[in-house]
Amino acid sequence: MSLVVVGSVAFDAIETPFGKTDKIVGGAASFISLTGSYFTPKTKLVAVVGGDFPRNFIELLHTRGVNTEGLQIKENEKSFFWSGRYHNDMNSRDTLVTELNVLGTFDPLLPETYQDCEYLMLGNLAPSVQLTVIERLRKRPKLIVMDTMNFWMEVALDDLKAVMKKVDVISVNDSEARQLTGEYALKTAAKKILDMGPKFVIIKKGEHGALLFSKTQIFFAPALPLEIVFDPTGAGDTFAGGFIGHLAKTGDISFTNMKRAIVYGSAMASFCVEKFGTEALENLTQEKIQTRITEFAELVNAEM
Ligand code: AMP
């Protein structure tokens, strides 16, 4: 089923305890659309880049079957740029630079071929743009999932709250859930977020897994313990791509299937962190993905 992905497509510069990159391709929608392509052949991207953005990444998306009709290229402008530095535990990071560039004036255009959207993934970018995308779809998708970030809580909280009223699922990390609600306990924070509009909230806890809440149910999945954690950038977006990708592939949005989707999201994120940027997501196979899913199933099977 068709999956429309909106979000940043960007340059990132990353420092981790293991190394440092110059500008490499990043951005929420880069991770999400690459990940989505392993689940549905109908992944469609809405984003904007500048003339400085490498064409070979766009070609890579085409090779993966991603439709980029909704990707605008502003030849005389610069792409969004983000730079971050990870702390030793890799679970926390500081943003060093956020240069919106083309993202600052982004007017998302939805090609006619995107109007069949059944699953909408609002990846990280200005909440006002997320809202415009919802409004420009003539038919409400079967499921709308949004992701966001502390940056937008600081500069566009009212817009963010307006989007939250219109989505089914919101995905945030633990510190963002606390920032948004002023609550430390995640169960209480989740309750407050559910009161703001979404029917489900996912709280990501980095290498400590992810929680899924509805008003009446909770589910927890650990993250797969890995031998290599190189660069966590994009893990949250990749997680979101696997989550909505699985739901779009199966067409089932029950809580039970969302639990499976959380496991798919976690499995995809486990690949992402093993290499810098999007590299680990460029050449996966269904066999590799299934092996990780099996590892997950074994990790949590206590045979009780
Ligand atoms: P994650 O590690 O999943 O939180 O996502 C990191 C990605 O988000 C990076 O590739 C950045 O380019 C992108 N990013 C960082 N800040 C923003 C922002 N304010 N708006 C949109 N995308 C962002």
PDB file of N, CA, C and O in Angstrom, residues 17-82:
ATOM      1  N   PRO A  17      32.306   9.117  19.408  1.00  0.00           N
ATOM      2  CA  PRO A  17      33.591   8.737  20.015  1.00  0.00           C
ATOM      3  C   PRO A  17      34.451   7.919  19.045  1.00  0.00           C
ATOM      4  O   PRO A  17      35.636   7.739  19.273  1.00  0.00           O
ATOM      5  N   PHE A  18      33.864   7.424  17.950  1.00  0.00           N
ATOM      6  CA  PHE A  18      34.614   6.558  17.029  1.00  0.00           C
ATOM      7  C   PHE A  18      35.065   7.244  15.759  1.00  0.00           C
ATOM      8  O   PHE A  18      35.753   6.654  14.932  1.00  0.00           O
ATOM      9  N   GLY A  19      34.629   8.480  15.565  1.00  0.00           N
ATOM     10  CA  GLY A  19      35.052   9.140  14.340  1.00  0.00           C
ATOM     11  C   GLY A  19      34.221  10.355  14.036  1.00  0.00           C
ATOM     12  O   GLY A  19      33.333  10.726  14.803  1.00  0.00           O
ATOM     13  N   LYS A  20      34.552  10.963  12.947  1.00  0.00           N
ATOM     14  CA  LYS A  20      33.987  12.253  12.579  1.00  0.00           C
ATOM     15  C   LYS A  20      33.749  12.248  11.076  1.00  0.00           C
ATOM     16  O   LYS A  20      34.556  11.691  10.334  1.00  0.00           O
ATOM     17  N   THR A  21      32.641  12.817  10.630  1.00  0.00           N
ATOM     18  CA  THR A  21      32.444  12.906   9.178  1.00  0.00           C
ATOM     19  C   THR A  21      32.396  14.361   8.759  1.00  0.00           C
ATOM     20  O   THR A  21      31.995  15.224   9.527  1.00  0.00           O
ATOM     21  N   ASP A  22      32.784  14.628   7.505  1.00  0.00           N
ATOM     22  CA  ASP A  22      32.450  15.897   6.877  1.00  0.00           C
ATOM     23  C   ASP A  22      30.996  15.787   6.483  1.00  0.00           C
ATOM     24  O   ASP A  22      30.315  14.854   6.900  1.00  0.00           O
ATOM     25  N   LYS A  23      30.529  16.650   5.624  1.00  0.00           N
ATOM     26  CA  LYS A  23      29.123  16.604   5.219  1.00  0.00           C
ATOM     27  C   LYS A  23      28.816  15.280   4.517  1.00  0.00           C
ATOM     28  O   LYS A  23      29.438  14.963   3.503  1.00  0.00           O
ATOM     29  N   ILE A  24      27.866  14.544   5.086  1.00  0.00           N
ATOM     30  CA  ILE A  24      27.381  13.341   4.403  1.00  0.00           C
ATOM     31  C   ILE A  24      25.855  13.453   4.298  1.00  0.00           C
ATOM     32  O   ILE A  24      25.241  14.258   4.996  1.00  0.00           O
ATOM     33  N   VAL A  25      25.275  12.627   3.462  1.00  0.00           N
ATOM     34  CA  VAL A  25      23.822  12.707   3.294  1.00  0.00           C
ATOM     35  C   VAL A  25      23.122  12.184   4.539  1.00  0.00           C
ATOM     36  O   VAL A  25      23.492  11.144   5.097  1.00  0.00           O
ATOM     37  N   GLY A  26      22.156  12.957   5.007  1.00  0.00           N
ATOM     38  CA  GLY A  26      21.336  12.545   6.145  1.00  0.00           C
ATOM     39  C   GLY A  26      19.950  13.108   5.939  1.00  0.00           C
ATOM     40  O   GLY A  26      19.520  13.324   4.807  1.00  0.00           O
ATOM     41  N   GLY A  27      19.283  13.382   7.050  1.00  0.00           N
ATOM     42  CA  GLY A  27      17.927  13.923   6.967  1.00  0.00           C
ATOM     43  C   GLY A  27      16.912  12.838   7.258  1.00  0.00           C
ATOM     44  O   GLY A  27      17.070  11.692   6.826  1.00  0.00           O
ATOM     45  N   ALA A  28      15.882  13.234   7.988  1.00  0.00           N
ATOM     46  CA  ALA A  28      14.882  12.265   8.440  1.00  0.00           C
ATOM     47  C   ALA A  28      14.287  11.478   7.280  1.00  0.00           C
ATOM     48  O   ALA A  28      14.197  10.245   7.308  1.00  0.00           O
ATOM     49  N   ALA A  29      13.892  12.187   6.208  1.00  0.00           N
ATOM     50  CA  ALA A  29      13.187  11.499   5.117  1.00  0.00           C
ATOM     51  C   ALA A  29      14.122  10.617   4.296  1.00  0.00           C
ATOM     52  O   ALA A  29      13.659   9.685   3.633  1.00  0.00           O
ATOM     53  N   SER A  30      15.422  10.896   4.332  1.00  0.00           N
ATOM     54  CA  SER A  30      16.367  10.006   3.630  1.00  0.00           C
ATOM     55  C   SER A  30      16.349   8.637   4.307  1.00  0.00           C
ATOM     56  O   SER A  30      16.236   7.598   3.644  1.00  0.00           O
ATOM     57  N   PHE A  31      16.450   8.656   5.636  1.00  0.00           N
ATOM     58  CA  PHE A  31      16.445   7.383   6.377  1.00  0.00           C
ATOM     59  C   PHE A  31      15.087   6.679   6.242  1.00  0.00           C
ATOM     60  O   PHE A  31      15.018   5.472   6.039  1.00  0.00           O
ATOM     61  N   ILE A  32      14.014   7.472   6.367  1.00  0.00           N
ATOM     62  CA  ILE A  32      12.672   6.851   6.370  1.00  0.00           C
ATOM     63  C   ILE A  32      12.344   6.253   5.002  1.00  0.00           C
ATOM     64  O   ILE A  32      11.849   5.130   4.912  1.00  0.00           O
ATOM     65  N   SER A  33      12.629   6.999   3.932  1.00  0.00           N
ATOM     66  CA  SER A  33      12.210   6.478   2.621  1.00  0.00           C
ATOM     67  C   SER A  33      13.063   5.284   2.209  1.00  0.00           C
ATOM     68  O   SER A  33      12.554   4.320   1.637  1.00  0.00           O
ATOM     69  N   LEU A  34      14.363   5.326   2.531  1.00  0.00           N
ATOM     70  CA  LEU A  34      15.187   4.144   2.225  1.00  0.00           C
ATOM     71  C   LEU A  34      14.636   2.929   2.976  1.00  0.00           C
ATOM     72  O   LEU A  34      14.477   1.851   2.405  1.00  0.00           O
ATOM     73  N   THR A  35      14.335   3.125   4.252  1.00  0.00           N
ATOM     74  CA  THR A  35      13.822   2.010   5.062  1.00  0.00           C
ATOM     75  C   THR A  35      12.466   1.538   4.536  1.00  0.00           C
ATOM     76  O   THR A  35      12.236   0.333   4.379  1.00  0.00           O
ATOM     77  N   GLY A  36      11.590   2.494   4.240  1.00  0.00           N
ATOM     78  CA  GLY A  36      10.261   2.144   3.739  1.00  0.00           C
ATOM     79  C   GLY A  36      10.337   1.302   2.473  1.00  0.00           C
ATOM     80  O   GLY A  36       9.494   0.431   2.234  1.00  0.00           O
ATOM     81  N   SER A  37      11.379   1.540   1.673  1.00  0.00           N
ATOM     82  CA  SER A  37      11.487   0.840   0.379  1.00  0.00           C
ATOM     83  C   SER A  37      11.677  -0.669   0.554  1.00  0.00           C
ATOM     84  O   SER A  37      11.461  -1.422  -0.383  1.00  0.00           O
ATOM     85  N   TYR A  38      12.097  -1.107   1.740  1.00  0.00           N
ATOM     86  CA  TYR A  38      12.232  -2.553   1.987  1.00  0.00           C
ATOM     87  C   TYR A  38      10.885  -3.195   2.328  1.00  0.00           C
ATOM     88  O   TYR A  38      10.796  -4.414   2.439  1.00  0.00           O
ATOM     89  N   PHE A  39       9.849  -2.352   2.516  1.00  0.00           N
ATOM     90  CA  PHE A  39       8.535  -2.862   2.913  1.00  0.00           C
ATOM     91  C   PHE A  39       7.486  -2.684   1.832  1.00  0.00           C
ATOM     92  O   PHE A  39       6.606  -3.519   1.693  1.00  0.00           O
ATOM     93  N   THR A  40       7.540  -1.556   1.123  1.00  0.00           N
ATOM     94  CA  THR A  40       6.534  -1.334   0.086  1.00  0.00           C
ATOM     95  C   THR A  40       7.173  -0.717  -1.153  1.00  0.00           C
ATOM     96  O   THR A  40       7.977   0.213  -1.033  1.00  0.00           O
ATOM     97  N   PRO A  41       6.821  -1.221  -2.328  1.00  0.00           N
ATOM     98  CA  PRO A  41       7.367  -0.638  -3.555  1.00  0.00           C
ATOM     99  C   PRO A  41       6.755   0.722  -3.864  1.00  0.00           C
ATOM    100  O   PRO A  41       7.164   1.397  -4.790  1.00  0.00           O
ATOM    101  N   LYS A  42       5.732   1.119  -3.063  1.00  0.00           N
ATOM    102  CA  LYS A  42       5.074   2.404  -3.336  1.00  0.00           C
ATOM    103  C   LYS A  42       5.454   3.439  -2.292  1.00  0.00           C
ATOM    104  O   LYS A  42       4.600   3.981  -1.591  1.00  0.00           O
ATOM    105  N   THR A  43       6.767   3.674  -2.113  1.00  0.00           N
ATOM    106  CA  THR A  43       7.225   4.696  -1.175  1.00  0.00           C
ATOM    107  C   THR A  43       7.458   5.985  -1.955  1.00  0.00           C
ATOM    108  O   THR A  43       8.152   5.983  -2.972  1.00  0.00           O
ATOM    109  N   LYS A  44       6.841   7.077  -1.477  1.00  0.00           N
ATOM    110  CA  LYS A  44       6.857   8.337  -2.233  1.00  0.00           C
ATOM    111  C   LYS A  44       7.367   9.465  -1.332  1.00  0.00           C
ATOM    112  O   LYS A  44       6.851   9.655  -0.234  1.00  0.00           O
ATOM    113  N   LEU A  45       8.330  10.197  -1.838  1.00  0.00           N
ATOM    114  CA  LEU A  45       9.026  11.192  -1.016  1.00  0.00           C
ATOM    115  C   LEU A  45       8.567  12.624  -1.314  1.00  0.00           C
ATOM    116  O   LEU A  45       8.454  13.013  -2.475  1.00  0.00           O
ATOM    117  N   VAL A  46       8.344  13.390  -0.230  1.00  0.00           N
ATOM    118  CA  VAL A  46       8.081  14.833  -0.343  1.00  0.00           C
ATOM    119  C   VAL A  46       9.184  15.539   0.431  1.00  0.00           C
ATOM    120  O   VAL A  46       9.294  15.354   1.658  1.00  0.00           O
ATOM    121  N   ALA A  47      10.011  16.322  -0.255  1.00  0.00           N
ATOM    122  CA  ALA A  47      11.119  16.981   0.436  1.00  0.00           C
ATOM    123  C   ALA A  47      11.679  18.076  -0.461  1.00  0.00           C
ATOM    124  O   ALA A  47      11.214  18.274  -1.586  1.00  0.00           O
ATOM    125  N   VAL A  48      12.690  18.775   0.076  1.00  0.00           N
ATOM    126  CA  VAL A  48      13.344  19.817  -0.724  1.00  0.00           C
ATOM    127  C   VAL A  48      14.847  19.776  -0.455  1.00  0.00           C
ATOM    128  O   VAL A  48      15.265  19.558   0.688  1.00  0.00           O
ATOM    129  N   VAL A  49      15.634  19.950  -1.516  1.00  0.00           N
ATOM    130  CA  VAL A  49      17.095  20.061  -1.358  1.00  0.00           C
ATOM    131  C   VAL A  49      17.584  21.231  -2.197  1.00  0.00           C
ATOM    132  O   VAL A  49      16.860  21.746  -3.048  1.00  0.00           O
ATOM    133  N   GLY A  50      18.819  21.611  -1.959  1.00  0.00           N
ATOM    134  CA  GLY A  50      19.436  22.672  -2.749  1.00  0.00           C
ATOM    135  C   GLY A  50      20.206  22.089  -3.924  1.00  0.00           C
ATOM    136  O   GLY A  50      20.338  20.864  -4.067  1.00  0.00           O
ATOM    137  N   GLY A  51      20.766  22.982  -4.739  1.00  0.00           N
ATOM    138  CA  GLY A  51      21.542  22.561  -5.903  1.00  0.00           C
ATOM    139  C   GLY A  51      22.820  21.828  -5.514  1.00  0.00           C
ATOM    140  O   GLY A  51      23.443  21.161  -6.337  1.00  0.00           O
ATOM    141  N   ASP A  52      23.216  21.966  -4.237  1.00  0.00           N
ATOM    142  CA  ASP A  52      24.450  21.317  -3.766  1.00  0.00           C
ATOM    143  C   ASP A  52      24.250  19.834  -3.424  1.00  0.00           C
ATOM    144  O   ASP A  52      25.189  19.135  -3.083  1.00  0.00           O
ATOM    145  N   PHE A  53      23.008  19.356  -3.513  1.00  0.00           N
ATOM    146  CA  PHE A  53      22.736  17.984  -3.039  1.00  0.00           C
ATOM    147  C   PHE A  53      23.174  16.960  -4.093  1.00  0.00           C
ATOM    148  O   PHE A  53      22.914  17.133  -5.280  1.00  0.00           O
ATOM    149  N   PRO A  54      23.864  15.876  -3.657  1.00  0.00           N
ATOM    150  CA  PRO A  54      24.386  14.914  -4.638  1.00  0.00           C
ATOM    151  C   PRO A  54      23.290  14.153  -5.389  1.00  0.00           C
ATOM    152  O   PRO A  54      22.435  13.537  -4.769  1.00  0.00           O
ATOM    153  N   ARG A  55      23.383  14.223  -6.726  1.00  0.00           N
ATOM    154  CA  ARG A  55      22.390  13.524  -7.560  1.00  0.00           C
ATOM    155  C   ARG A  55      22.471  12.012  -7.371  1.00  0.00           C
ATOM    156  O   ARG A  55      21.500  11.295  -7.564  1.00  0.00           O
ATOM    157  N   ASN A  56      23.663  11.512  -7.007  1.00  0.00           N
ATOM    158  CA  ASN A  56      23.758  10.042  -6.905  1.00  0.00           C
ATOM    159  C   ASN A  56      22.916   9.489  -5.745  1.00  0.00           C
ATOM    160  O   ASN A  56      22.480   8.346  -5.795  1.00  0.00           O
ATOM    161  N   PHE A  57      22.635  10.337  -4.736  1.00  0.00           N
ATOM    162  CA  PHE A  57      21.754   9.838  -3.673  1.00  0.00           C
ATOM    163  C   PHE A  57      20.313   9.730  -4.198  1.00  0.00           C
ATOM    164  O   PHE A  57      19.601   8.774  -3.882  1.00  0.00           O
ATOM    165  N   ILE A  58      19.935  10.681  -5.024  1.00  0.00           N
ATOM    166  CA  ILE A  58      18.580  10.632  -5.597  1.00  0.00           C
ATOM    167  C   ILE A  58      18.469   9.404  -6.512  1.00  0.00           C
ATOM    168  O   ILE A  58      17.461   8.690  -6.511  1.00  0.00           O
ATOM    169  N   GLU A  59      19.559   9.142  -7.237  1.00  0.00           N
ATOM    170  CA  GLU A  59      19.559   7.935  -8.094  1.00  0.00           C
ATOM    171  C   GLU A  59      19.459   6.667  -7.252  1.00  0.00           C
ATOM    172  O   GLU A  59      18.784   5.708  -7.614  1.00  0.00           O
ATOM    173  N   LEU A  60      20.144   6.695  -6.102  1.00  0.00           N
ATOM    174  CA  LEU A  60      20.058   5.532  -5.201  1.00  0.00           C
ATOM    175  C   LEU A  60      18.608   5.298  -4.771  1.00  0.00           C
ATOM    176  O   LEU A  60      18.128   4.155  -4.755  1.00  0.00           O
ATOM    177  N   LEU A  61      17.906   6.396  -4.457  1.00  0.00           N
ATOM    178  CA  LEU A  61      16.487   6.259  -4.070  1.00  0.00           C
ATOM    179  C   LEU A  61      15.689   5.633  -5.220  1.00  0.00           C
ATOM    180  O   LEU A  61      14.843   4.769  -4.989  1.00  0.00           O
ATOM    181  N   HIS A  62      16.004   6.046  -6.442  1.00  0.00           N
ATOM    182  CA  HIS A  62      15.303   5.470  -7.607  1.00  0.00           C
ATOM    183  C   HIS A  62      15.608   3.979  -7.705  1.00  0.00           C
ATOM    184  O   HIS A  62      14.715   3.178  -7.968  1.00  0.00           O
ATOM    185  N   THR A  63      16.864   3.623  -7.481  1.00  0.00           N
ATOM    186  CA  THR A  63      17.230   2.200  -7.555  1.00  0.00           C
ATOM    187  C   THR A  63      16.432   1.396  -6.529  1.00  0.00           C
ATOM    188  O   THR A  63      16.073   0.248  -6.756  1.00  0.00           O
ATOM    189  N   ARG A  64      16.161   2.013  -5.399  1.00  0.00           N
ATOM    190  CA  ARG A  64      15.386   1.347  -4.347  1.00  0.00           C
ATOM    191  C   ARG A  64      13.871   1.452  -4.628  1.00  0.00           C
ATOM    192  O   ARG A  64      13.072   1.070  -3.800  1.00  0.00           O
ATOM    193  N   GLY A  65      13.502   2.052  -5.734  1.00  0.00           N
ATOM    194  CA  GLY A  65      12.086   2.122  -6.112  1.00  0.00           C
ATOM    195  C   GLY A  65      11.336   3.279  -5.475  1.00  0.00           C
ATOM    196  O   GLY A  65      10.101   3.345  -5.544  1.00  0.00           O
ATOM    197  N   VAL A  66      12.060   4.223  -4.845  1.00  0.00           N
ATOM    198  CA  VAL A  66      11.374   5.356  -4.201  1.00  0.00           C
ATOM    199  C   VAL A  66      10.977   6.380  -5.268  1.00  0.00           C
ATOM    200  O   VAL A  66      11.797   6.757  -6.106  1.00  0.00           O
ATOM    201  N   ASN A  67       9.722   6.817  -5.220  1.00  0.00           N
ATOM    202  CA  ASN A  67       9.221   7.834  -6.132  1.00  0.00           C
ATOM    203  C   ASN A  67       9.654   9.208  -5.602  1.00  0.00           C
ATOM    204  O   ASN A  67       9.344   9.563  -4.458  1.00  0.00           O
ATOM    205  N   THR A  68      10.387   9.972  -6.423  1.00  0.00           N
ATOM    206  CA  THR A  68      10.876  11.284  -5.951  1.00  0.00           C
ATOM    207  C   THR A  68      10.229  12.450  -6.709  1.00  0.00           C
ATOM    208  O   THR A  68      10.773  13.549  -6.711  1.00  0.00           O
ATOM    209  N   GLU A  69       9.071  12.185  -7.319  1.00  0.00           N
ATOM    210  CA  GLU A  69       8.374  13.297  -8.008  1.00  0.00           C
ATOM    211  C   GLU A  69       8.116  14.476  -7.067  1.00  0.00           C
ATOM    212  O   GLU A  69       8.042  15.620  -7.502  1.00  0.00           O
ATOM    213  N   GLY A  70       7.960  14.190  -5.786  1.00  0.00           N
ATOM    214  CA  GLY A  70       7.669  15.248  -4.810  1.00  0.00           C
ATOM    215  C   GLY A  70       8.922  15.829  -4.170  1.00  0.00           C
ATOM    216  O   GLY A  70       8.836  16.557  -3.175  1.00  0.00           O
ATOM    217  N   LEU A  71      10.102  15.512  -4.727  1.00  0.00           N
ATOM    218  CA  LEU A  71      11.355  16.082  -4.201  1.00  0.00           C
ATOM    219  C   LEU A  71      11.720  17.310  -5.030  1.00  0.00           C
ATOM    220  O   LEU A  71      12.024  17.202  -6.220  1.00  0.00           O
ATOM    221  N   GLN A  72      11.677  18.473  -4.402  1.00  0.00           N
ATOM    222  CA  GLN A  72      12.008  19.705  -5.132  1.00  0.00           C
ATOM    223  C   GLN A  72      13.507  19.977  -5.022  1.00  0.00           C
ATOM    224  O   GLN A  72      14.090  19.803  -3.947  1.00  0.00           O
ATOM    225  N   ILE A  73      14.100  20.424  -6.130  1.00  0.00           N
ATOM    226  CA  ILE A  73      15.524  20.796  -6.119  1.00  0.00           C
ATOM    227  C   ILE A  73      15.612  22.289  -6.398  1.00  0.00           C
ATOM    228  O   ILE A  73      15.243  22.751  -7.480  1.00  0.00           O
ATOM    229  N   LYS A  74      16.071  23.049  -5.412  1.00  0.00           N
ATOM    230  CA  LYS A  74      16.203  24.508  -5.580  1.00  0.00           C
ATOM    231  C   LYS A  74      17.657  24.783  -5.962  1.00  0.00           C
ATOM    232  O   LYS A  74      18.538  24.848  -5.075  1.00  0.00           O
ATOM    233  N   GLU A  75      17.874  24.902  -7.257  1.00  0.00           N
ATOM    234  CA  GLU A  75      19.244  24.933  -7.786  1.00  0.00           C
ATOM    235  C   GLU A  75      20.123  26.010  -7.150  1.00  0.00           C
ATOM    236  O   GLU A  75      21.305  25.795  -6.933  1.00  0.00           O
ATOM    237  N   ASN A  76      19.546  27.166  -6.849  1.00  0.00           N
ATOM    238  CA  ASN A  76      20.392  28.272  -6.373  1.00  0.00           C
ATOM    239  C   ASN A  76      20.417  28.395  -4.852  1.00  0.00           C
ATOM    240  O   ASN A  76      20.838  29.415  -4.319  1.00  0.00           O
ATOM    241  N   GLU A  77      19.947  27.356  -4.168  1.00  0.00           N
ATOM    242  CA  GLU A  77      19.942  27.427  -2.694  1.00  0.00           C
ATOM    243  C   GLU A  77      20.716  26.264  -2.098  1.00  0.00           C
ATOM    244  O   GLU A  77      21.113  25.341  -2.808  1.00  0.00           O
ATOM    245  N   LYS A  78      20.900  26.335  -0.763  1.00  0.00           N
ATOM    246  CA  LYS A  78      21.674  25.294  -0.075  1.00  0.00           C
ATOM    247  C   LYS A  78      20.741  24.326   0.654  1.00  0.00           C
ATOM    248  O   LYS A  78      19.699  24.728   1.180  1.00  0.00           O
ATOM    249  N   SER A  79      21.166  23.080   0.731  1.00  0.00           N
ATOM    250  CA  SER A  79      20.383  22.057   1.428  1.00  0.00           C
ATOM    251  C   SER A  79      20.413  22.302   2.941  1.00  0.00           C
ATOM    252  O   SER A  79      21.338  22.942   3.464  1.00  0.00           O
ATOM    253  N   PHE A  80      19.426  21.768   3.625  1.00  0.00           N
ATOM    254  CA  PHE A  80      19.400  21.782   5.092  1.00  0.00           C
ATOM    255  C   PHE A  80      20.688  21.137   5.613  1.00  0.00           C
ATOM    256  O   PHE A  80      21.154  20.128   5.068  1.00  0.00           O
ATOM    257  N   PHE A  81      21.251  21.736   6.677  1.00  0.00           N
ATOM    258  CA  PHE A  81      22.494  21.192   7.249  1.00  0.00           C
ATOM    259  C   PHE A  81      22.338  21.064   8.754  1.00  0.00           C
ATOM    260  O   PHE A  81      21.905  22.001   9.431  1.00  0.00           O
ATOM    261  N   TRP A  82      22.700  19.901   9.252  1.00  0.00           N
ATOM    262  CA  TRP A  82      22.651  19.651  10.701  1.00  0.00           C
ATOM    263  C   TRP A  82      23.968  19.008  11.139  1.00  0.00           C
ATOM    264  O   TRP A  82      24.532  18.181  10.407  1.00  0.00           O
TER     265      TRP A  82
END
